[in-house]
Coordinates of C-alpha atoms in Angstrom, one line a residue:
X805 CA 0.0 0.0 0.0
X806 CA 0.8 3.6 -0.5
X807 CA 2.4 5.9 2.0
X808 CA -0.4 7.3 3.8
X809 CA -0.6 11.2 4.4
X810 CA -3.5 12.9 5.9
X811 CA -3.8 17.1 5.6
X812 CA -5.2 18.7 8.9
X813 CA -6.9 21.2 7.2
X814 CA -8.1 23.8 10.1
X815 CA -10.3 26.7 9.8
X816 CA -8.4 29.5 8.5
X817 CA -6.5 27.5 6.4
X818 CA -4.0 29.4 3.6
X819 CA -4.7 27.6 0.0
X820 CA -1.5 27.9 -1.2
X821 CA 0.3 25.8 2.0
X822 CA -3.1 23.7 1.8
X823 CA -2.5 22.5 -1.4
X824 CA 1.8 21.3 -1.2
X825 CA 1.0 18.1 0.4
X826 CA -1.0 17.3 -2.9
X827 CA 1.1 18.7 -5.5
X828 CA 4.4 17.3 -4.2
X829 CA 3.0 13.6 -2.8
X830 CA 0.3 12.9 -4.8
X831 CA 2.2 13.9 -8.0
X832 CA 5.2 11.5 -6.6
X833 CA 5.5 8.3 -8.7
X834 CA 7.6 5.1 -8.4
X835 CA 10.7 4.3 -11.1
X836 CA 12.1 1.1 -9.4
X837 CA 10.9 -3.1 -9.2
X838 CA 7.9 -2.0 -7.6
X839 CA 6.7 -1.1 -10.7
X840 CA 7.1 2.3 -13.1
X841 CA 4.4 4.8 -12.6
X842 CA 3.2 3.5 -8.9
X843 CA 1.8 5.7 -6.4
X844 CA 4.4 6.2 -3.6
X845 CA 1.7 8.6 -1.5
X846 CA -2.3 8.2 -1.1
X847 CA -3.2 11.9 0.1
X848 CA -6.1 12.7 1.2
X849 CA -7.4 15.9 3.6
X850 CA -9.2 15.4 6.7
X851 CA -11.2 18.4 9.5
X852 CA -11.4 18.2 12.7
X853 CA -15.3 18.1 12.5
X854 CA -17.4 15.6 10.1
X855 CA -17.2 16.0 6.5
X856 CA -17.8 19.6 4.9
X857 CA -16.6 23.3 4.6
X858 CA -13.7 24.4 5.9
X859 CA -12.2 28.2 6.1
X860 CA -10.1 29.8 4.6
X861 CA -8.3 32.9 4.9
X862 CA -9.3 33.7 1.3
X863 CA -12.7 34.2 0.2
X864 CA -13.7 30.4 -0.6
X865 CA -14.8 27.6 1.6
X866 CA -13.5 24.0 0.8
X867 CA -15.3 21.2 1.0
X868 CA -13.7 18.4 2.9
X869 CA -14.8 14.8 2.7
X870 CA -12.9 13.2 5.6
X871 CA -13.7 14.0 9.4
X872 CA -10.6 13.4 12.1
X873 CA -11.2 9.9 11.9
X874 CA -8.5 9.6 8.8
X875 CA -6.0 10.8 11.4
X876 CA -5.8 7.3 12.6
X877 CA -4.9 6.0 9.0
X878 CA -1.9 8.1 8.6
X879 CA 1.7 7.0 8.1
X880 CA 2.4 10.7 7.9
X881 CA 0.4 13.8 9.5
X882 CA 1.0 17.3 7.9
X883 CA -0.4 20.4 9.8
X884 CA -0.5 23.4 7.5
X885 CA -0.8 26.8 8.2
X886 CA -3.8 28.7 9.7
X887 CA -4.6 32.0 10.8
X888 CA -7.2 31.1 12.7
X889 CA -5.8 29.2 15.7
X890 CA -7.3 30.6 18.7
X891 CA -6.4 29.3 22.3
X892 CA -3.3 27.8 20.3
X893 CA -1.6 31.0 19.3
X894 CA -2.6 33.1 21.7
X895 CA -2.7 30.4 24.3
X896 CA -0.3 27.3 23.4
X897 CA -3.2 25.1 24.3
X898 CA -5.6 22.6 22.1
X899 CA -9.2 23.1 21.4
X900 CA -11.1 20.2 23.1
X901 CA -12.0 19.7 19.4
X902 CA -8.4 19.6 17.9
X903 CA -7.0 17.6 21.0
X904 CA -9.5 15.0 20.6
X905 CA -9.0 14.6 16.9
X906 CA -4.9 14.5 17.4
X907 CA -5.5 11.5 20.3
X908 CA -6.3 9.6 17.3
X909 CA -3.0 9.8 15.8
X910 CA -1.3 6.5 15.7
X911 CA 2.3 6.4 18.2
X912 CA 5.3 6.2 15.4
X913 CA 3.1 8.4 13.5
X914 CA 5.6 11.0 11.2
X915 CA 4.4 14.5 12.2
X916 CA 5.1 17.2 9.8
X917 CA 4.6 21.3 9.6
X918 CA 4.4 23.6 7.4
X919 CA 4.3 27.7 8.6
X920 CA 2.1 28.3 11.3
X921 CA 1.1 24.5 11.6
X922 CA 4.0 24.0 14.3
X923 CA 1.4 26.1 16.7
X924 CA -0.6 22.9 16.6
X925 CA 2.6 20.0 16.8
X926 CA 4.0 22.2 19.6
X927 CA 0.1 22.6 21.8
X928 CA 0.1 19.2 21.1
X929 CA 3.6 18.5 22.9
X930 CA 5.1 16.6 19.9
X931 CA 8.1 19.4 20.2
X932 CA 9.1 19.5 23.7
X933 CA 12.6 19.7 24.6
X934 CA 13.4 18.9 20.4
X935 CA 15.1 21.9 17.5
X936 CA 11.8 23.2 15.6
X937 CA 11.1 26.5 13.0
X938 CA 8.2 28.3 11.8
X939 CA 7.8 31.6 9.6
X940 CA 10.3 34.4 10.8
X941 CA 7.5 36.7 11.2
X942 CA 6.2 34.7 14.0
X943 CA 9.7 33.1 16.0
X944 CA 9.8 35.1 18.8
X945 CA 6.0 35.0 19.5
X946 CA 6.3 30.7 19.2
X947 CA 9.1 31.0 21.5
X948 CA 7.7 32.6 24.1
X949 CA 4.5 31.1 23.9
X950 CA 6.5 27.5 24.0
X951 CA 9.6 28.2 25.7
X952 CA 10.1 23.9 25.7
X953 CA 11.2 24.4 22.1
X954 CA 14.3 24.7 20.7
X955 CA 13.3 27.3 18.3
X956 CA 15.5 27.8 15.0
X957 CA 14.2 30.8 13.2
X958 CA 16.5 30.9 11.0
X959 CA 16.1 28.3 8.5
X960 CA 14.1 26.7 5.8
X961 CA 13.0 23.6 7.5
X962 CA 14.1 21.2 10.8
X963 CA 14.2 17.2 10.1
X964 CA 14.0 15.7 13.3
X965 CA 13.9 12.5 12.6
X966 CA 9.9 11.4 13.1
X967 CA 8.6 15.2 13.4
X968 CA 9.7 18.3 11.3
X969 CA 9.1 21.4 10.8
X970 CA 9.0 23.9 8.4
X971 CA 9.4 27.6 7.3
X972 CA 6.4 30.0 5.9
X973 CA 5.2 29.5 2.3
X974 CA 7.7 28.0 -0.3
X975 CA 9.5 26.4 2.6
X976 CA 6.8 23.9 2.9
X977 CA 7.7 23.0 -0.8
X978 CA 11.5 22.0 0.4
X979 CA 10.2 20.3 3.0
X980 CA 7.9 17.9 1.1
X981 CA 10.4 17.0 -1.4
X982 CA 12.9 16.8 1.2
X983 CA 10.3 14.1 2.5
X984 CA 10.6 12.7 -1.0
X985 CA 13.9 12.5 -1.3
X986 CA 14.6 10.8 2.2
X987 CA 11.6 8.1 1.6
X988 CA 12.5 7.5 -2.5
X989 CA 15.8 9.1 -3.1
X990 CA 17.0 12.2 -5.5
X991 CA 15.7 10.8 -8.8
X992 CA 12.0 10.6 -7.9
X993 CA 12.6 13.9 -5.8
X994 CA 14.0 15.6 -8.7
X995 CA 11.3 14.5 -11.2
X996 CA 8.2 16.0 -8.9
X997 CA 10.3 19.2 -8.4
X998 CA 11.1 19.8 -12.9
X999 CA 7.3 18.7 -12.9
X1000 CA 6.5 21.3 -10.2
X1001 CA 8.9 24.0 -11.5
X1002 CA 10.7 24.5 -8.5
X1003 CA 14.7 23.8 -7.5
X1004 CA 15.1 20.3 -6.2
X1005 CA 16.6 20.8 -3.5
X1006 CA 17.5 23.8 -1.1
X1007 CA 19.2 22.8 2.0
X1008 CA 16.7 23.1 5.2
X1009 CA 19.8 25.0 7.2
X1010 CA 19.6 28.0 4.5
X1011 CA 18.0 31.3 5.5
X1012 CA 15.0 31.8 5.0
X1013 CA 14.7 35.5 5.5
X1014 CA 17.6 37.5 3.9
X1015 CA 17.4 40.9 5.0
X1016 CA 18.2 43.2 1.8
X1017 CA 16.7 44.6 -0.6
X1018 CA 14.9 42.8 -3.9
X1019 CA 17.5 43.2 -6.9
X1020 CA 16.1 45.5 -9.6
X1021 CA 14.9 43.6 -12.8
X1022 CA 17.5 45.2 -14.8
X1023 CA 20.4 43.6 -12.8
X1024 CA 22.1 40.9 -15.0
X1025 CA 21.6 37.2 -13.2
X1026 CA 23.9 34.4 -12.7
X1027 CA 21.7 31.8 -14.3
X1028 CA 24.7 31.1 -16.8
X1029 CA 27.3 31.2 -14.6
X1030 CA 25.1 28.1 -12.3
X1031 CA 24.4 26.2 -15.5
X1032 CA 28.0 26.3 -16.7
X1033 CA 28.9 24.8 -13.2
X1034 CA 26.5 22.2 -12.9
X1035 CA 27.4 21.0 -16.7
X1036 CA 31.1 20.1 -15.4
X1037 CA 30.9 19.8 -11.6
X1038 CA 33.2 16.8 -11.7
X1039 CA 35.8 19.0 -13.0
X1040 CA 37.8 22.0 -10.3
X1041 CA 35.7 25.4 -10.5
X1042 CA 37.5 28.2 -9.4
X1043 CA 35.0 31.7 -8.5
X1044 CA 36.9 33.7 -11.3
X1045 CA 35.7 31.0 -13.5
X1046 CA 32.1 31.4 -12.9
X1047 CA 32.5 35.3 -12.7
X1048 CA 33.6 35.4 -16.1
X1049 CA 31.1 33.8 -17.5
X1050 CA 28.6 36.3 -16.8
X1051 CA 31.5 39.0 -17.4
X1052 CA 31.9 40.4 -14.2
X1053 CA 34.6 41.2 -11.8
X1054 CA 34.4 38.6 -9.0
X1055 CA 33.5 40.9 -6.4
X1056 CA 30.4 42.1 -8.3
X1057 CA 29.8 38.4 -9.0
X1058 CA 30.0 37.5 -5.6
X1059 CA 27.2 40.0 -4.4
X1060 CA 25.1 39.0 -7.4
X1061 CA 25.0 35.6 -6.2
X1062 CA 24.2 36.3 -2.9
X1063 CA 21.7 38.5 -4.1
X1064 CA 20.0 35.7 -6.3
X1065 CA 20.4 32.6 -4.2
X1066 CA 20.9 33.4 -0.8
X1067 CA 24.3 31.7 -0.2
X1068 CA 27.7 32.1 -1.5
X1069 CA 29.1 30.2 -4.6
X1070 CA 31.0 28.1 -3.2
X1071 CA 28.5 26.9 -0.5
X1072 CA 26.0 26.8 -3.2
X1073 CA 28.7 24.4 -5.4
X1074 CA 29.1 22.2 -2.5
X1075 CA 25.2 22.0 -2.2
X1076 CA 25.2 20.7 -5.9
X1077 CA 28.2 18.2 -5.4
X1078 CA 26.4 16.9 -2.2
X1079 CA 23.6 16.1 -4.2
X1080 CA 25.4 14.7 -7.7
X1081 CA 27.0 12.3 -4.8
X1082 CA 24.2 11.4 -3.4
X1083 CA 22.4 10.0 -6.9
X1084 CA 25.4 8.0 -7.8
X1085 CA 25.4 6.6 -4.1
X1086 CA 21.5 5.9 -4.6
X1087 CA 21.5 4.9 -8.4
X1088 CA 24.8 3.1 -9.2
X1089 CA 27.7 0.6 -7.8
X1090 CA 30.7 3.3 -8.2
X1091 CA 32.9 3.0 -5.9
X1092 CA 33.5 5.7 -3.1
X1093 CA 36.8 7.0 -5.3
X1094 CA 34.9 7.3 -8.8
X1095 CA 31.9 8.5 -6.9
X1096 CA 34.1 11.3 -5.1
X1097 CA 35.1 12.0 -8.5
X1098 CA 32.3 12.1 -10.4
X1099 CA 30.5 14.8 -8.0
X1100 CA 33.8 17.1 -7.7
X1101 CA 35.5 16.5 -4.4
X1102 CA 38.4 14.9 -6.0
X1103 CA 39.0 12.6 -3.4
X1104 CA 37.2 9.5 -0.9
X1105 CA 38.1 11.7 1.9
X1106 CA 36.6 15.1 0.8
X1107 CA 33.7 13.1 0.1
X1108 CA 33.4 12.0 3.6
X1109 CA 33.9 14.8 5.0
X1110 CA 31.8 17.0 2.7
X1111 CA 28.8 13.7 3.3
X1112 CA 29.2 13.7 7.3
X1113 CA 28.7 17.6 7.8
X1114 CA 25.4 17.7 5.0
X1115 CA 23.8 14.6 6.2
X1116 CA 25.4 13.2 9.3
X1117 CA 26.7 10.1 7.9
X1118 CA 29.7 8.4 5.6
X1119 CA 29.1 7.4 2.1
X1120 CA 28.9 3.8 2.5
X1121 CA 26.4 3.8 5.7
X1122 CA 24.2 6.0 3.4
X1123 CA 24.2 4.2 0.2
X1124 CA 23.5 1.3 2.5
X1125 CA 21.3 2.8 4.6
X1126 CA 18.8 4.0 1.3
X1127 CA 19.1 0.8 0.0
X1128 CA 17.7 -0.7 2.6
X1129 CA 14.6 1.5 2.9
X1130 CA 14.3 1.7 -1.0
X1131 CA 13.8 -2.4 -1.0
X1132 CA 11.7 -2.3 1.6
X1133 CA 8.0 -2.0 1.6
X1134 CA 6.7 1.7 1.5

């Protein structure tokens, strides 16, 4: 069967956070033995109350066909956003209504936010003593209303292991193909994100709020410069050499970057070579050496290193590790 993910969809509810679950999930497909074309998700959207409307901050209603009860089916809970919260904003505590609908969450249940939703996960006391985030907007206010959390305002999302959390907005787009890519691996990650139109893959410890100014459309980008890189990542990329393919001074390239993607070019290449590494750990038998040398880091060693700081662990206990959770049943 499917992964199953249930959508709290509360009064108040913003469409656009509403909807990720369902455009990155439901629109994620199976490559592998199990069959090409698979579902790997069922998603479906549940209230708190029986069947029916539900709020939104817009000006539609929609209409809801499961009541809490499809909590208890879940393999995977996500809590979007809502600006209408209540006693859990203003309070930190459930409604009788919302607490009795979360009891029916199954224990090893994954619990997920996305903005505002970590109001709910943190009432609830699925983020006591453990590293969370929510929009920047609203950091200080979670913090003080839950001073139990470990509150991170500063980045994109927070993957504790069986609960994580996310940033306003777009940030709940990493975060479900992050999910992605930790349940299926880069290539079916990567396909739902081209088919989405979005970047695979932005590191949940980037900022998510850069405080400067939006570039003036007349600026010239660095689009070039990033698609001459990725084209030959395997080979050494100095800054001068990415510089001059936009023809600019490196300084000027530097701030352009910045200005664009929100980190600096060489973070941002060892972003891409983390991820060229971790498809050829996923998808072929190269060794650790060619693999190192394939993605750019010239040697086993830089690999490892590079590997253990993004993700925690070495090549080979990752390759093995997704291995083992891509054979086994989803």
């Amino acid at each position: 069967m499917p992964h199953r993910v249930v959508v709290l969809a509360l009064d108040g509810a913003l469409p656009f956070e509403l909807g990720i679950p369902q455009r990155i999930f439901g629109r994620s497909l199976g490559t592998g033995s199990g069959g090409p074309g698979r579902k790997l998700y069922d998603v479906v959207t549940c209230s708190i109350r029986p069947p029916g409307p539900v709020r939104t901050d817009a000006d539609f209603a929609v209409l809801v066909e499961h009541g809490p009860e499809a909590l208890a089916t879940a393999d995977t809970v996500v809590v979007p956003a809502s600006y209408e919260l209540g006693p859990v904003f203003e309070e930190g505590r459930l409604t009788e209504e919302l607490a009795a609908a979360l009891a029916l969450v199954r224990p090893g249940t994954r619990m997920v936010s996305i903005c505002t939703g970590s109001y709910v996960l943190a009432a609830a006391g699925y983020l006591d003593g453990r590293p969370a985030t929510t929009h920047w907007s609203s950091a200080d206010h979670f913090q003080r209303i839950f001073p139990q959390v470990r509150v991170d305002p500063d980045v994109l999302f927070i993957d504790d292991g069986d609960v994580l959390t996310s940033a306003g907005v777009a940030a709940g787009i990493d975060l479900c193909l992050h999910l992605v890519r930790r349940d299926h691996g880069a290539a079916v990650a990567n396909e739902i994100a081209r088919r989405t139109v979005v970047p695979p893959h932005r590191d949940g410890g980037q900022a998510q709020y850069i405080h400067r100014p939006i570039p003036e459309p007349q600026f010239a980008t660095t689009t070039a410069a990033r698609a001459w890189a990725l084209a030959r990542l395997e080979r050494p990329i100095l800054l001068r050499d990415m510089a001059e393919q936009e023809a600019m001074s490196v300084r000027t390239f530097t701030r352009r970057f910045r200005e664009e993607v929100g980190i600096s070019p060489g973070q941002w290449l060892t972003q891409q070579r983390v991820e060229r590494a971790r498809h050829l750990l996923e998808s072929t038998d190269l060794s650790i050496d060619q693999v190192a040398r394939d993605a750019g880091f010239g040697t086993a060693t830089s690999l490892r290193q590079h590997l253990q700081a993004a993700l925690g662990v070495p090549p080979t206990v990752y390759r093995r590790t997704f291995r083992s959770s891509a054979d086994a049943p989803t």
